[in-house]
XYZ file of C-alpha atoms in Angstrom:
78
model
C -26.928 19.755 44.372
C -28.217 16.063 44.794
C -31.045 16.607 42.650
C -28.540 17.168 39.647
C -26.106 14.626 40.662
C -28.320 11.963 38.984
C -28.443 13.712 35.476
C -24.636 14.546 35.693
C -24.080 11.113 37.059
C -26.211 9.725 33.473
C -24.111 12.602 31.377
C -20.866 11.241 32.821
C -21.997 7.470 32.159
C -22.989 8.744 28.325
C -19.982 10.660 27.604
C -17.642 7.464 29.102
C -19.193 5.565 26.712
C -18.841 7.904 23.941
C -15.055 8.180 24.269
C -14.866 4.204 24.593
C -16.641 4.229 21.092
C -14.614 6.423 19.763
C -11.434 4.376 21.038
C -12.402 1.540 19.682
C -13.091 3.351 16.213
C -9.571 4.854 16.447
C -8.250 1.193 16.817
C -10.029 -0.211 13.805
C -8.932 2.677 11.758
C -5.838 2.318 12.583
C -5.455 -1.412 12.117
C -7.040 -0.508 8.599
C -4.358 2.035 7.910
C -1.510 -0.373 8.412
C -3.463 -3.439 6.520
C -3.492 -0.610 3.376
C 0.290 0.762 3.951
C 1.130 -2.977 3.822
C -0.801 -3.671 0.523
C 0.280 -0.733 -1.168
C 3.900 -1.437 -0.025
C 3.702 -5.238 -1.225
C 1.905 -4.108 -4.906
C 4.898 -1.571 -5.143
C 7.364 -4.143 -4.502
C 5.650 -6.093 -6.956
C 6.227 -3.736 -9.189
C 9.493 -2.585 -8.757
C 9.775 -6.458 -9.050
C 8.409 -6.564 -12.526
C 10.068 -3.397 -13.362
C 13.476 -5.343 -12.964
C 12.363 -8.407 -14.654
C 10.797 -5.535 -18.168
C 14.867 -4.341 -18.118
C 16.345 -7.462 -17.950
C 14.434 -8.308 -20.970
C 15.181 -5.839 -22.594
C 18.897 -5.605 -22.165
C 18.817 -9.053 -23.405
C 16.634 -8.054 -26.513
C 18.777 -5.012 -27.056
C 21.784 -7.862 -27.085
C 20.443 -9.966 -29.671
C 19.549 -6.850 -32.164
C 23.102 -5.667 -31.745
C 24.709 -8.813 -32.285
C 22.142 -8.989 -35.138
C 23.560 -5.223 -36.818
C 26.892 -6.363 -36.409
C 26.431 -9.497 -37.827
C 28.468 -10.299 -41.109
C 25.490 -9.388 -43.289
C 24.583 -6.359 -41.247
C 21.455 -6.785 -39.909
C 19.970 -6.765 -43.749
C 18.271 -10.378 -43.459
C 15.122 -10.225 -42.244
């Protein structure tokens, strides 16, 4: 058995070293992951932000045509 202890001994030292690599992948991925979830959260903030701000705008819009219509001359000047 001591003449394969050397090439299990190198498989061992290979195969540590492979699941370190793929440790460390695991932890960039995941720090990549999060960094993305936290963009796409932030741009869908952003929108819901603008969102807010389009029907705000238009409520006011919709305001001004109605008061507008129910003006005394009914909306017919243009």
């Amino acid at each position: 058995m001591k003449e394969g202890q050397p090439q299990f001994s190198s498989q061992l030292s290979i195969l540590i070293h492979l699941v370190d690599r793929l440790a460390q992948a695991e932890i960039i991925l995941t720090e990549r992951v999060d960094r993305l979830a936290q963009v796409t959260e932030e741009r869908f903030k952003a929108g819901t932000d603008m969102q807010e701000g389009t029907e705000a705008r238009l409520n006011a819009f919709s305001t001004v045509v109605e008061k507008h219509v129910a003006s005394d001359n009914g909306g017919n000047q243009l």
